[in-house]
Amino acid sequence: MPGRLRQKEEPMASVTTGATVNGRRRWAGLGALAASLSMIVLDGTIVGVALPTIIADLGISVSEAQWVNGIYPVVFAALLLTAGRVGDRIGRRRMLLMGIAAFVTGSLLAAISSTAALLIASRVVQGVGGAMILPTTLSSVNATFRGRDRAIAFGVWGAVISGMAALGPLLGGWITSMFSWQWIFLVNLPLGAALVVAVLLTVDESREPSGERGFDLLGLLLSVVGLGLVVFGLIEGAELGWWAQTGSISIFGVTWGPDAAVSIVPAALITGAVALVAFTLWQRHRARVGRSRILDLSLFTVPTFRWGNVAAMCVAMGEFGLLFVLPLLIIEALGASPMLAGLTLAAMGLGAFLAGASARHVAARFSPPTVVIIGLVLETAAVLGLAAVVSVDLSLWVLTGILLVYGVGLGLASAQLTGTVLADIPVAQSGQGSATQSTVRQIGSALGTAVIGTVFVAGFGALPQAVTVDQETAVLMADAARRALLVAGGFLAVGAVSALRLRQRARA
């Protein structure tokens, strides 16, 4: 069929070594892959709650603390495409094990760090490990399961990636309160060791049999530079200024301060965009001459892949935008403790897990694309409903109920999007497809945090520095949250429209 890379059943598309993957061992392997994914997804949101404690303990600046939190998604997103492609070539299980080793090493270094520089460097190592883990877990699922089982496995993967991100703040608050911030990283050591054993015992090796020549080193460099700079600009725009430099930052001994003629952010975004355009042109050239490449652009000729990625980006924008706004709203404007804020936000994760577990049954009745639409409609309704009632007098019980509904929508959409996006992608290209989808999600999370966070902060000028805020500031914060929620609802509505197009193309 023109424009569709039909996947269906392709037993020879991905070479598997070792014992045949079947029965209990195959599902145990899914558990190991989901646990590996949980470890790195949690790390993307768990650290933020501990930042005040880290600042006080290490005596680091607020700017350095932002790098501690922000460098992980920058490195993570920059390396996803490359890691997915390399995993296809050298073996997905091998890449996963290398990623776990790198992530655990970074966690150990972070836990024993005594300076901001060491902690930031440790987070870079974690980002490298995370980028190696995420696409290989999804491509391994795609290569292992078929038919109805694949839909179930994708549902588990999608529920984990959405639910664990929402549970991060709760776990971060609990670990920091009960133990110390170092344990946020130290828990990854025994978990990582157990995962290595589990992966070796339950996950078979798989790789893409490719006859293409060479390794795309220039494509690797262009993708890393382009994605890294774009994600950096999106994350730091609100703090450093979108045009005029409003904050200070030092990179490799060079400092940009408020006296700079222009902010480093537009420079990073423009340079990143140029690098990505060059990357696209280079990938087309490599395809014409029959040489290996980081990204197969023909993937985007598949309508379900194209529209599914737009919907996935909108889901990520909504979720991570809310995870930026809601903790500040709950703690500062509503006066809740960090632990209570984490418990409230956990409703999102609970809803996502419950919905993810039942999504396959709903999909069997209505089709996966329809479930995605239902999920996005629930998300949009919950966010817009919250925008309508948010105030300094908002009951946490009401907020929890709304977030539970949002979480159900998030779980339905995420669980079925994963499989739907890859439904028409050949198994041999599942690593690239998985990495591309993961990269889109990461860019969406950065974009959501940047845009929704900027709308939120613009409502009252700057983030409050005091432990408590006065009534006037709390009211301003609630009003700013309303505007930010309306923007988030707009993004989710765009995602719902994309999901409609996805359903139309899936039926074609």
One Martini backbone bead per residue (centre of mass of N, CA, C, O) as a GRO file, in nm:
protein
  508
    1MET     BB    1   0.095   0.035   0.025
    2PRO     BB    2   0.100   0.351  -0.009
    3GLY     BB    3   0.277   0.504   0.258
    4ARG     BB    4   0.315   0.198   0.384
    5LEU     BB    5   0.487   0.010   0.638
    6ARG     BB    6   0.416  -0.295   0.668
    7GLN     BB    7   0.426  -0.521   0.927
    8LYS     BB    8   0.292  -0.739   1.075
    9GLU     BB    9   0.442  -1.044   0.994
   10GLU     BB   10   0.813  -1.051   1.075
   11PRO     BB   11   1.023  -1.296   1.161
   12MET     BB   12   1.293  -1.188   0.980
   13ALA     BB   13   1.347  -0.876   1.062
   14SER     BB   14   1.462  -0.998   1.342
   15VAL     BB   15   1.738  -1.103   1.505
   16THR     BB   16   1.749  -1.394   1.719
   17THR     BB   17   1.904  -1.501   2.013
   18GLY     BB   18   1.872  -1.789   2.160
   19ALA     BB   19   1.602  -1.851   2.307
   20THR     BB   20   1.286  -1.884   2.276
   21VAL     BB   21   1.026  -1.653   2.290
   22ASN     BB   22   0.811  -1.758   2.560
   23GLY     BB   23   0.576  -1.731   2.769
   24ARG     BB   24   0.686  -1.650   3.076
   25ARG     BB   25   0.954  -1.528   2.982
   26ARG     BB   26   0.839  -1.300   2.811
   27TRP     BB   27   0.685  -1.157   3.049
   28ALA     BB   28   0.933  -1.123   3.223
   29GLY     BB   29   1.076  -0.941   3.021
   30LEU     BB   30   0.871  -0.712   3.038
   31GLY     BB   31   0.929  -0.652   3.335
   32ALA     BB   32   1.227  -0.570   3.291
   33LEU     BB   33   1.170  -0.340   3.091
   34ALA     BB   34   0.976  -0.175   3.273
   35ALA     BB   35   1.180  -0.133   3.505
   36SER     BB   36   1.390   0.017   3.339
   37LEU     BB   37   1.202   0.248   3.261
   38SER     BB   38   1.124   0.345   3.546
   39MET     BB   39   1.405   0.442   3.639
   40ILE     BB   40   1.431   0.682   3.422
   41VAL     BB   41   1.159   0.830   3.456
   42LEU     BB   42   1.184   0.905   3.753
   43ASP     BB   43   1.447   1.081   3.718
   44GLY     BB   44   1.294   1.322   3.568
   45THR     BB   45   1.105   1.396   3.858
   46ILE     BB   46   1.249   1.338   4.146
   47VAL     BB   47   1.460   1.580   4.185
   48GLY     BB   48   1.297   1.845   4.218
   49VAL     BB   49   1.209   1.805   4.523
   50ALA     BB   50   1.529   1.798   4.626
   51LEU     BB   51   1.667   2.074   4.561
   52PRO     BB   52   1.654   2.237   4.828
   53THR     BB   53   1.835   2.033   4.982
   54ILE     BB   54   2.080   2.043   4.795
   55ILE     BB   55   2.141   2.343   4.822
   56ALA     BB   56   2.191   2.336   5.133
   57ASP     BB   57   2.409   2.104   5.145
   58LEU     BB   58   2.614   2.217   4.901
   59GLY     BB   59   2.597   2.528   4.833
   60ILE     BB   60   2.434   2.600   4.583
   61SER     BB   61   2.303   2.743   4.322
   62VAL     BB   62   2.025   2.794   4.140
   63SER     BB   63   2.161   2.757   3.865
   64GLU     BB   64   2.292   2.483   3.932
   65ALA     BB   65   2.027   2.338   4.002
   66GLN     BB   66   1.907   2.358   3.718
   67TRP     BB   67   2.124   2.176   3.591
   68VAL     BB   68   2.067   1.925   3.753
   69ASN     BB   69   1.773   1.905   3.628
   70GLY     BB   70   1.828   1.982   3.302
   71ILE     BB   71   2.061   1.795   3.180
   72TYR     BB   72   1.920   1.526   3.147
   73PRO     BB   73   1.711   1.590   2.912
   74VAL     BB   74   1.921   1.693   2.712
   75VAL     BB   75   2.092   1.435   2.680
   76PHE     BB   76   1.867   1.238   2.632
   77ALA     BB   77   1.751   1.365   2.366
   78ALA     BB   78   2.020   1.383   2.198
   79LEU     BB   79   2.068   1.040   2.206
   80LEU     BB   80   1.826   0.868   2.110
   81LEU     BB   81   1.868   0.817   1.806
   82THR     BB   82   2.147   0.692   1.829
   83ALA     BB   83   2.082   0.463   2.030
   84GLY     BB   84   1.870   0.320   1.856
   85ARG     BB   85   2.054   0.258   1.615
   86VAL     BB   86   2.282   0.107   1.760
   87GLY     BB   87   2.100  -0.114   1.881
   88ASP     BB   88   2.021  -0.240   1.608
   89ARG     BB   89   2.320  -0.325   1.539
   90ILE     BB   90   2.449  -0.455   1.826
   91GLY     BB   91   2.206  -0.480   2.019
   92ARG     BB   92   1.956  -0.438   2.246
   93ARG     BB   93   2.051  -0.580   2.503
   94ARG     BB   94   2.334  -0.463   2.509
   95MET     BB   95   2.242  -0.166   2.525
   96LEU     BB   96   2.082  -0.195   2.787
   97LEU     BB   97   2.316  -0.286   2.971
   98MET     BB   98   2.490  -0.037   2.921
   99GLY     BB   99   2.279   0.165   3.028
  100ILE     BB  100   2.257   0.059   3.317
  101ALA     BB  101   2.554   0.099   3.387
  102ALA     BB  102   2.562   0.405   3.337
  103PHE     BB  103   2.332   0.487   3.530
  104VAL     BB  104   2.453   0.371   3.790
  105THR     BB  105   2.713   0.529   3.782
  106GLY     BB  106   2.578   0.808   3.793
  107SER     BB  107   2.435   0.760   4.065
  108LEU     BB  108   2.685   0.721   4.239
  109LEU     BB  109   2.819   0.994   4.173
  110ALA     BB  110   2.583   1.165   4.280
  111ALA     BB  111   2.581   1.063   4.581
  112ILE     BB  112   2.909   1.160   4.617
  113SER     BB  113   2.868   1.445   4.572
  114SER     BB  114   3.018   1.785   4.669
  115THR     BB  115   2.950   1.928   4.395
  116ALA     BB  116   2.809   2.071   4.127
  117ALA     BB  117   2.993   1.958   3.903
  118LEU     BB  118   2.966   1.657   3.981
  119LEU     BB  119   2.656   1.639   3.966
  120ILE     BB  120   2.626   1.723   3.670
  121ALA     BB  121   2.808   1.503   3.550
  122SER     BB  122   2.633   1.269   3.658
  123ARG     BB  123   2.378   1.348   3.494
  124VAL     BB  124   2.504   1.296   3.222
  125VAL     BB  125   2.547   0.993   3.260
  126GLN     BB  126   2.249   0.933   3.304
  127GLY     BB  127   2.154   1.036   3.026
  128VAL     BB  128   2.306   0.828   2.861
  129GLY     BB  129   2.173   0.579   2.985
  130GLY     BB  130   1.877   0.655   2.924
  131ALA     BB  131   1.913   0.666   2.609
  132MET     BB  132   1.981   0.352   2.596
  133ILE     BB  133   1.716   0.236   2.725
  134LEU     BB  134   1.445   0.335   2.603
  135PRO     BB  135   1.452   0.234   2.296
  136THR     BB  136   1.524  -0.069   2.369
  137THR     BB  137   1.265  -0.144   2.514
  138LEU     BB  138   1.065  -0.092   2.279
  139SER     BB  139   1.206  -0.260   2.054
  140SER     BB  140   1.192  -0.527   2.214
  141VAL     BB  141   0.889  -0.545   2.225
  142ASN     BB  142   0.847  -0.536   1.914
  143ALA     BB  143   1.030  -0.804   1.864
  144THR     BB  144   0.868  -1.011   2.066
  145PHE     BB  145   0.578  -0.929   1.988
  146ARG     BB  146   0.244  -1.041   1.885
  147GLY     BB  147  -0.038  -0.913   1.825
  148ARG     BB  148  -0.213  -0.913   2.109
  149ASP     BB  149   0.044  -0.906   2.288
  150ARG     BB  150   0.151  -0.637   2.184
  151ALA     BB  151  -0.077  -0.458   2.291
  152ILE     BB  152  -0.024  -0.523   2.587
  153ALA     BB  153   0.275  -0.437   2.600
  154PHE     BB  154   0.230  -0.143   2.512
  155GLY     BB  155   0.043  -0.073   2.747
  156VAL     BB  156   0.252  -0.108   2.968
  157TRP     BB  157   0.460   0.094   2.861
  158GLY     BB  158   0.273   0.345   2.859
  159ALA     BB  159   0.194   0.339   3.161
  160VAL     BB  160   0.477   0.374   3.274
  161ILE     BB  161   0.563   0.649   3.137
  162SER     BB  162   0.323   0.808   3.272
  163GLY     BB  163   0.304   0.717   3.576
  164MET     BB  164   0.603   0.756   3.681
  165ALA     BB  165   0.620   1.061   3.635
  166ALA     BB  166   0.391   1.125   3.853
  167LEU     BB  167   0.547   0.970   4.101
  168GLY     BB  168   0.813   1.121   4.149
  169PRO     BB  169   0.741   1.345   4.360
  170LEU     BB  170   0.657   1.149   4.584
  171LEU     BB  171   0.921   0.987   4.611
  172GLY     BB  172   1.106   1.228   4.656
  173GLY     BB  173   0.973   1.331   4.918
  174TRP     BB  174   1.001   1.069   5.083
  175ILE     BB  175   1.306   1.017   5.068
  176THR     BB  176   1.398   1.295   5.175
  177SER     BB  177   1.242   1.279   5.448
  178MET     BB  178   1.344   0.984   5.550
  179PHE     BB  179   1.640   1.042   5.455
  180SER     BB  180   1.803   1.141   5.165
  181TRP     BB  181   1.903   1.265   4.866
  182GLN     BB  182   2.103   1.033   4.795
  183TRP     BB  183   1.873   0.804   4.773
  184ILE     BB  184   1.771   0.875   4.492
  185PHE     BB  185   2.037   0.728   4.374
  186LEU     BB  186   2.101   0.464   4.544
  187VAL     BB  187   1.851   0.287   4.458
  188ASN     BB  188   1.981   0.214   4.171
  189LEU     BB  189   2.185  -0.006   4.243
  190PRO     BB  190   2.013  -0.258   4.316
  191LEU     BB  191   1.825  -0.228   4.075
  192GLY     BB  192   2.039  -0.257   3.853
  193ALA     BB  193   2.141  -0.539   3.933
  194ALA     BB  194   1.867  -0.681   3.897
  195LEU     BB  195   1.828  -0.605   3.597
  196VAL     BB  196   2.065  -0.753   3.476
  197VAL     BB  197   1.970  -1.033   3.554
  198ALA     BB  198   1.688  -1.023   3.424
  199VAL     BB  199   1.778  -0.967   3.132
  200LEU     BB  200   1.961  -1.219   3.097
  201LEU     BB  201   1.714  -1.428   3.161
  202THR     BB  202   1.455  -1.285   2.969
  203VAL     BB  203   1.625  -1.140   2.734
  204ASP     BB  204   1.668  -1.135   2.408
  205GLU     BB  205   1.845  -1.099   2.138
  206SER     BB  206   1.835  -0.814   1.906
  207ARG     BB  207   1.848  -0.726   1.550
  208GLU     BB  208   1.939  -0.557   1.257
  209PRO     BB  209   1.952  -0.658   0.931
  210SER     BB  210   2.219  -0.491   0.764
  211GLY     BB  211   2.357  -0.382   0.436
  212GLU     BB  212   2.465  -0.125   0.515
  213ARG     BB  213   2.706   0.117   0.496
  214GLY     BB  214   2.847   0.219   0.758
  215PHE     BB  215   2.877   0.514   0.971
  216ASP     BB  216   2.687   0.796   1.096
  217LEU     BB  217   2.868   1.041   1.225
  218LEU     BB  218   2.749   1.310   1.128
  219GLY     BB  219   2.459   1.249   1.212
  220LEU     BB  220   2.520   1.223   1.508
  221LEU     BB  221   2.628   1.511   1.556
  222LEU     BB  222   2.381   1.671   1.447
  223SER     BB  223   2.168   1.549   1.641
  224VAL     BB  224   2.298   1.626   1.908
  225VAL     BB  225   2.323   1.929   1.862
  226GLY     BB  226   2.031   1.994   1.781
  227LEU     BB  227   1.872   1.868   2.020
  228GLY     BB  228   2.032   1.991   2.252
  229LEU     BB  229   1.981   2.297   2.184
  230VAL     BB  230   1.674   2.295   2.174
  231VAL     BB  231   1.621   2.186   2.460
  232PHE     BB  232   1.781   2.400   2.608
  233GLY     BB  233   1.615   2.646   2.511
  234LEU     BB  234   1.339   2.551   2.625
  235ILE     BB  235   1.426   2.526   2.925
  236GLU     BB  236   1.589   2.824   2.955
  237GLY     BB  237   1.406   3.060   2.857
  238ALA     BB  238   1.260   3.153   3.123
  239GLU     BB  239   1.536   3.223   3.278
  240LEU     BB  240   1.726   3.374   3.039
  241GLY     BB  241   1.564   3.443   2.793
  242TRP     BB  242   1.435   3.480   2.467
  243TRP     BB  243   1.626   3.751   2.415
  244ALA     BB  244   1.687   3.885   2.672
  245GLN     BB  245   1.911   3.877   2.917
  246THR     BB  246   1.812   3.765   3.265
  247GLY     BB  247   2.057   3.576   3.312
  248SER     BB  248   2.307   3.347   3.427
  249ILE     BB  249   2.579   3.177   3.240
  250SER     BB  250   2.816   2.896   3.240
  251ILE     BB  251   3.036   2.785   2.963
  252PHE     BB  252   3.344   2.696   2.952
  253GLY     BB  253   3.407   2.995   3.097
  254VAL     BB  254   3.154   3.125   2.967
  255THR     BB  255   2.966   3.432   3.020
  256TRP     BB  256   2.617   3.504   3.056
  257GLY     BB  257   2.462   3.812   3.100
  258PRO     BB  258   2.256   4.090   3.129
  259ASP     BB  259   2.478   4.248   2.932
  260ALA     BB  260   2.396   4.107   2.696
  261ALA     BB  261   2.277   4.158   2.379
  262VAL     BB  262   2.191   3.846   2.387
  263SER     BB  263   2.059   3.564   2.427
  264ILE     BB  264   2.141   3.225   2.430
  265VAL     BB  265   1.874   3.099   2.335
  266PRO     BB  266   1.842   3.184   2.032
  267ALA     BB  267   2.117   3.073   1.954
  268ALA     BB  268   2.050   2.779   2.020
  269LEU     BB  269   1.795   2.746   1.845
  270ILE     BB  270   1.919   2.821   1.570
  271THR     BB  271   2.153   2.621   1.569
  272GLY     BB  272   1.977   2.370   1.606
  273ALA     BB  273   1.804   2.407   1.351
  274VAL     BB  274   2.036   2.396   1.149
  275ALA     BB  275   2.133   2.113   1.230
  276LEU     BB  276   1.861   1.968   1.158
  277VAL     BB  277   1.857   2.041   0.861
  278ALA     BB  278   2.127   1.909   0.796
  279PHE     BB  279   2.042   1.630   0.892
  280THR     BB  280   1.815   1.586   0.686
  281LEU     BB  281   1.987   1.616   0.429
  282TRP     BB  282   2.189   1.390   0.503
  283GLN     BB  283   1.985   1.157   0.517
  284ARG     BB  284   1.898   1.174   0.223
  285HIS     BB  285   2.174   1.120   0.103
  286ARG     BB  286   2.223   0.840   0.232
  287ALA     BB  287   1.977   0.707   0.097
  288ARG     BB  288   2.064   0.747  -0.204
  289VAL     BB  289   2.357   0.582  -0.151
  290GLY     BB  290   2.310   0.337   0.058
  291ARG     BB  291   2.356   0.435   0.356
  292SER     BB  292   2.381   0.465   0.665
  293ARG     BB  293   2.147   0.585   0.927
  294ILE     BB  294   1.985   0.734   1.190
  295LEU     BB  295   1.732   0.827   0.997
  296ASP     BB  296   1.429   0.721   0.858
  297LEU     BB  297   1.225   0.931   0.674
  298SER     BB  298   1.007   0.719   0.573
  299LEU     BB  299   0.841   0.699   0.835
  300PHE     BB  300   0.673   0.976   0.768
  301THR     BB  301   0.493   0.829   0.540
  302VAL     BB  302   0.344   0.716   0.780
  303PRO     BB  303   0.054   0.817   0.905
  304THR     BB  304   0.049   0.687   1.192
  305PHE     BB  305   0.327   0.796   1.271
  306ARG     BB  306   0.282   1.096   1.228
  307TRP     BB  307   0.017   1.146   1.401
  308GLY     BB  308   0.111   1.000   1.658
  309ASN     BB  309   0.343   1.199   1.725
  310VAL     BB  310   0.172   1.447   1.765
  311ALA     BB  311   0.006   1.332   1.999
  312ALA     BB  312   0.247   1.261   2.185
  313MET     BB  313   0.349   1.550   2.220
  314CYS     BB  314   0.090   1.664   2.351
  315VAL     BB  315   0.090   1.482   2.597
  316ALA     BB  316   0.368   1.574   2.705
  317MET     BB  317   0.305   1.873   2.731
  318GLY     BB  318   0.079   1.845   2.938
  319GLU     BB  319   0.218   1.681   3.164
  320PHE     BB  320   0.485   1.859   3.211
  321GLY     BB  321   0.340   2.123   3.256
  322LEU     BB  322   0.187   2.029   3.512
  323LEU     BB  323   0.449   1.936   3.675
  324PHE     BB  324   0.531   2.239   3.706
  325VAL     BB  325   0.271   2.390   3.821
  326LEU     BB  326   0.130   2.223   4.056
  327PRO     BB  327   0.337   2.226   4.291
  328LEU     BB  328   0.331   2.535   4.324
  329LEU     BB  329   0.031   2.565   4.373
  330ILE     BB  330   0.001   2.372   4.620
  331ILE     BB  331   0.225   2.497   4.805
  332GLU     BB  332   0.192   2.816   4.771
  333ALA     BB  333  -0.128   2.868   4.735
  334LEU     BB  334  -0.250   2.614   4.924
  335GLY     BB  335  -0.037   2.521   5.163
  336ALA     BB  336   0.114   2.265   5.113
  337SER     BB  337   0.302   2.003   5.143
  338PRO     BB  338   0.520   1.815   4.973
  339MET     BB  339   0.384   1.546   5.045
  340LEU     BB  340   0.092   1.631   4.974
  341ALA     BB  341   0.157   1.702   4.684
  342GLY     BB  342   0.248   1.419   4.602
  343LEU     BB  343  -0.022   1.278   4.665
  344THR     BB  344  -0.192   1.439   4.468
  345LEU     BB  345  -0.023   1.369   4.208
  346ALA     BB  346  -0.064   1.054   4.230
  347ALA     BB  347  -0.338   1.045   4.084
  348MET     BB  348  -0.223   1.035   3.803
  349GLY     BB  349  -0.077   0.762   3.831
  350LEU     BB  350  -0.319   0.593   3.914
  351GLY     BB  351  -0.491   0.644   3.662
  352ALA     BB  352  -0.281   0.541   3.456
  353PHE     BB  353  -0.259   0.247   3.559
  354LEU     BB  354  -0.557   0.168   3.543
  355ALA     BB  355  -0.595   0.236   3.241
  356GLY     BB  356  -0.361   0.068   3.123
  357ALA     BB  357  -0.479  -0.212   3.216
  358SER     BB  358  -0.768  -0.157   3.043
  359ALA     BB  359  -0.712  -0.063   2.746
  360ARG     BB  360  -0.729  -0.333   2.583
  361HIS     BB  361  -1.033  -0.379   2.627
  362VAL     BB  362  -1.125  -0.119   2.493
  363ALA     BB  363  -0.974  -0.169   2.221
  364ALA     BB  364  -1.131  -0.432   2.145
  365ARG     BB  365  -1.400  -0.259   2.104
  366PHE     BB  366  -1.289   0.037   1.958
  367SER     BB  367  -0.995   0.074   1.922
  368PRO     BB  368  -0.698   0.231   1.967
  369PRO     BB  369  -0.756   0.517   1.844
  370THR     BB  370  -1.013   0.563   2.014
  371VAL     BB  371  -0.873   0.554   2.290
  372VAL     BB  372  -0.701   0.800   2.242
  373ILE     BB  373  -0.936   0.997   2.217
  374ILE     BB  374  -1.059   0.949   2.493
  375GLY     BB  375  -0.811   1.031   2.655
  376LEU     BB  376  -0.783   1.326   2.543
  377VAL     BB  377  -1.062   1.421   2.631
  378LEU     BB  378  -1.017   1.379   2.934
  379GLU     BB  379  -0.774   1.561   2.962
  380THR     BB  380  -0.903   1.822   2.857
  381ALA     BB  381  -1.140   1.834   3.057
  382ALA     BB  382  -0.971   1.839   3.318
  383VAL     BB  383  -0.804   2.095   3.262
  384LEU     BB  384  -1.043   2.290   3.206
  385GLY     BB  385  -1.184   2.235   3.476
  386LEU     BB  386  -0.953   2.341   3.653
  387ALA     BB  387  -0.951   2.629   3.534
  388ALA     BB  388  -1.246   2.695   3.642
  389VAL     BB  389  -1.169   2.630   3.976
  390VAL     BB  390  -0.925   2.779   4.034
  391SER     BB  391  -0.795   2.858   4.367
  392VAL     BB  392  -0.715   2.933   4.698
  393ASP     BB  393  -0.988   2.743   4.778
  394LEU     BB  394  -0.905   2.481   4.675
  395SER     BB  395  -0.964   2.158   4.700
  396LEU     BB  396  -0.777   1.872   4.723
  397TRP     BB  397  -1.004   1.675   4.653
  398VAL     BB  398  -1.083   1.801   4.386
  399LEU     BB  399  -0.804   1.787   4.257
  400THR     BB  400  -0.772   1.481   4.278
  401GLY     BB  401  -1.015   1.407   4.101
  402ILE     BB  402  -0.917   1.549   3.844
  403LEU     BB  403  -0.640   1.395   3.827
  404LEU     BB  404  -0.765   1.118   3.792
  405VAL     BB  405  -0.897   1.173   3.522
  406TYR     BB  406  -0.642   1.254   3.378
  407GLY     BB  407  -0.493   0.984   3.425
  408VAL     BB  408  -0.685   0.810   3.263
  409GLY     BB  409  -0.635   0.953   2.996
  410LEU     BB  410  -0.329   0.911   2.994
  411GLY     BB  411  -0.334   0.600   2.996
  412LEU     BB  412  -0.498   0.554   2.739
  413ALA     BB  413  -0.322   0.713   2.540
  414SER     BB  414  -0.036   0.595   2.597
  415ALA     BB  415  -0.088   0.290   2.567
  416GLN     BB  416  -0.195   0.316   2.254
  417LEU     BB  417   0.015   0.492   2.108
  418THR     BB  418   0.260   0.312   2.095
  419GLY     BB  419   0.135   0.094   1.906
  420THR     BB  420   0.014   0.277   1.682
  421VAL     BB  421   0.274   0.412   1.579
  422LEU     BB  422   0.411   0.105   1.521
  423ALA     BB  423   0.213  -0.071   1.345
  424ASP     BB  424   0.361   0.012   1.040
  425ILE     BB  425   0.642  -0.081   1.147
  426PRO     BB  426   0.902  -0.247   1.098
  427VAL     BB  427   1.098  -0.434   1.298
  428ALA     BB  428   1.376  -0.344   1.172
  429GLN     BB  429   1.271  -0.027   1.256
  430SER     BB  430   1.207  -0.007   1.571
  431GLY     BB  431   1.440   0.156   1.683
  432GLN     BB  432   1.387   0.415   1.525
  433GLY     BB  433   1.090   0.445   1.599
  434SER     BB  434   1.129   0.452   1.906
  435ALA     BB  435   1.331   0.689   1.918
  436THR     BB  436   1.151   0.896   1.780
  437GLN     BB  437   0.919   0.888   1.982
  438SER     BB  438   1.095   0.960   2.229
  439THR     BB  439   1.194   1.231   2.123
  440VAL     BB  440   0.918   1.363   2.095
  441ARG     BB  441   0.850   1.346   2.395
  442GLN     BB  442   1.088   1.515   2.497
  443ILE     BB  443   1.022   1.771   2.341
  444GLY     BB  444   0.739   1.798   2.460
  445SER     BB  445   0.827   1.832   2.757
  446ALA     BB  446   1.001   2.085   2.709
  447LEU     BB  447   0.782   2.258   2.573
  448GLY     BB  448   0.573   2.248   2.801
  449THR     BB  449   0.751   2.369   3.022
  450ALA     BB  450   0.819   2.632   2.872
  451VAL     BB  451   0.540   2.746   2.790
  452ILE     BB  452   0.370   2.698   3.049
  453GLY     BB  453   0.580   2.819   3.243
  454THR     BB  454   0.584   3.104   3.119
  455VAL     BB  455   0.285   3.171   3.163
  456PHE     BB  456   0.294   3.136   3.468
  457VAL     BB  457   0.527   3.335   3.551
  458ALA     BB  458   0.408   3.592   3.405
  459GLY     BB  459   0.174   3.639   3.624
  460PHE     BB  460   0.421   3.723   3.869
  461GLY     BB  461   0.739   3.744   3.738
  462ALA     BB  462   0.826   3.520   3.972
  463LEU     BB  463   0.953   3.300   4.168
  464PRO     BB  464   0.918   3.218   4.477
  465GLN     BB  465   1.144   3.229   4.769
  466ALA     BB  466   0.962   3.169   4.980
  467VAL     BB  467   0.801   2.943   5.174
  468THR     BB  468   0.588   3.169   5.190
  469VAL     BB  469   0.295   3.339   5.086
  470ASP     BB  470   0.095   3.575   5.021
  471GLN     BB  471  -0.224   3.636   4.928
  472GLU     BB  472  -0.165   3.797   4.671
  473THR     BB  473   0.030   3.591   4.541
  474ALA     BB  474  -0.165   3.350   4.544
  475VAL     BB  475  -0.371   3.476   4.351
  476LEU     BB  476  -0.177   3.517   4.116
  477MET     BB  477  -0.104   3.219   4.090
  478ALA     BB  478  -0.389   3.113   4.024
  479ASP     BB  479  -0.425   3.283   3.767
  480ALA     BB  480  -0.175   3.171   3.623
  481ALA     BB  481  -0.269   2.876   3.625
  482ARG     BB  482  -0.515   2.917   3.446
  483ARG     BB  483  -0.361   3.000   3.192
  484ALA     BB  484  -0.184   2.747   3.174
  485LEU     BB  485  -0.421   2.543   3.152
  486LEU     BB  486  -0.533   2.652   2.886
  487VAL     BB  487  -0.284   2.585   2.721
  488ALA     BB  488  -0.280   2.284   2.780
  489GLY     BB  489  -0.563   2.232   2.659
  490GLY     BB  490  -0.483   2.315   2.372
  491PHE     BB  491  -0.275   2.094   2.320
  492LEU     BB  492  -0.472   1.854   2.370
  493ALA     BB  493  -0.667   1.928   2.142
  494VAL     BB  494  -0.463   1.882   1.918
  495GLY     BB  495  -0.423   1.585   1.988
  496ALA     BB  496  -0.717   1.498   1.927
  497VAL     BB  497  -0.710   1.572   1.628
  498SER     BB  498  -0.474   1.383   1.559
  499ALA     BB  499  -0.627   1.126   1.646
  500LEU     BB  500  -0.840   1.143   1.426
  501ARG     BB  501  -0.638   1.112   1.193
  502LEU     BB  502  -0.529   0.843   1.288
  503ARG     BB  503  -0.794   0.683   1.256
  504GLN     BB  504  -0.835   0.735   0.957
  505ARG     BB  505  -0.559   0.603   0.863
  506ALA     BB  506  -0.600   0.322   0.998
  507ARG     BB  507  -0.860   0.262   0.803
  508ALA     BB  508  -0.718   0.287   0.508
   0.00000   0.00000   0.00000
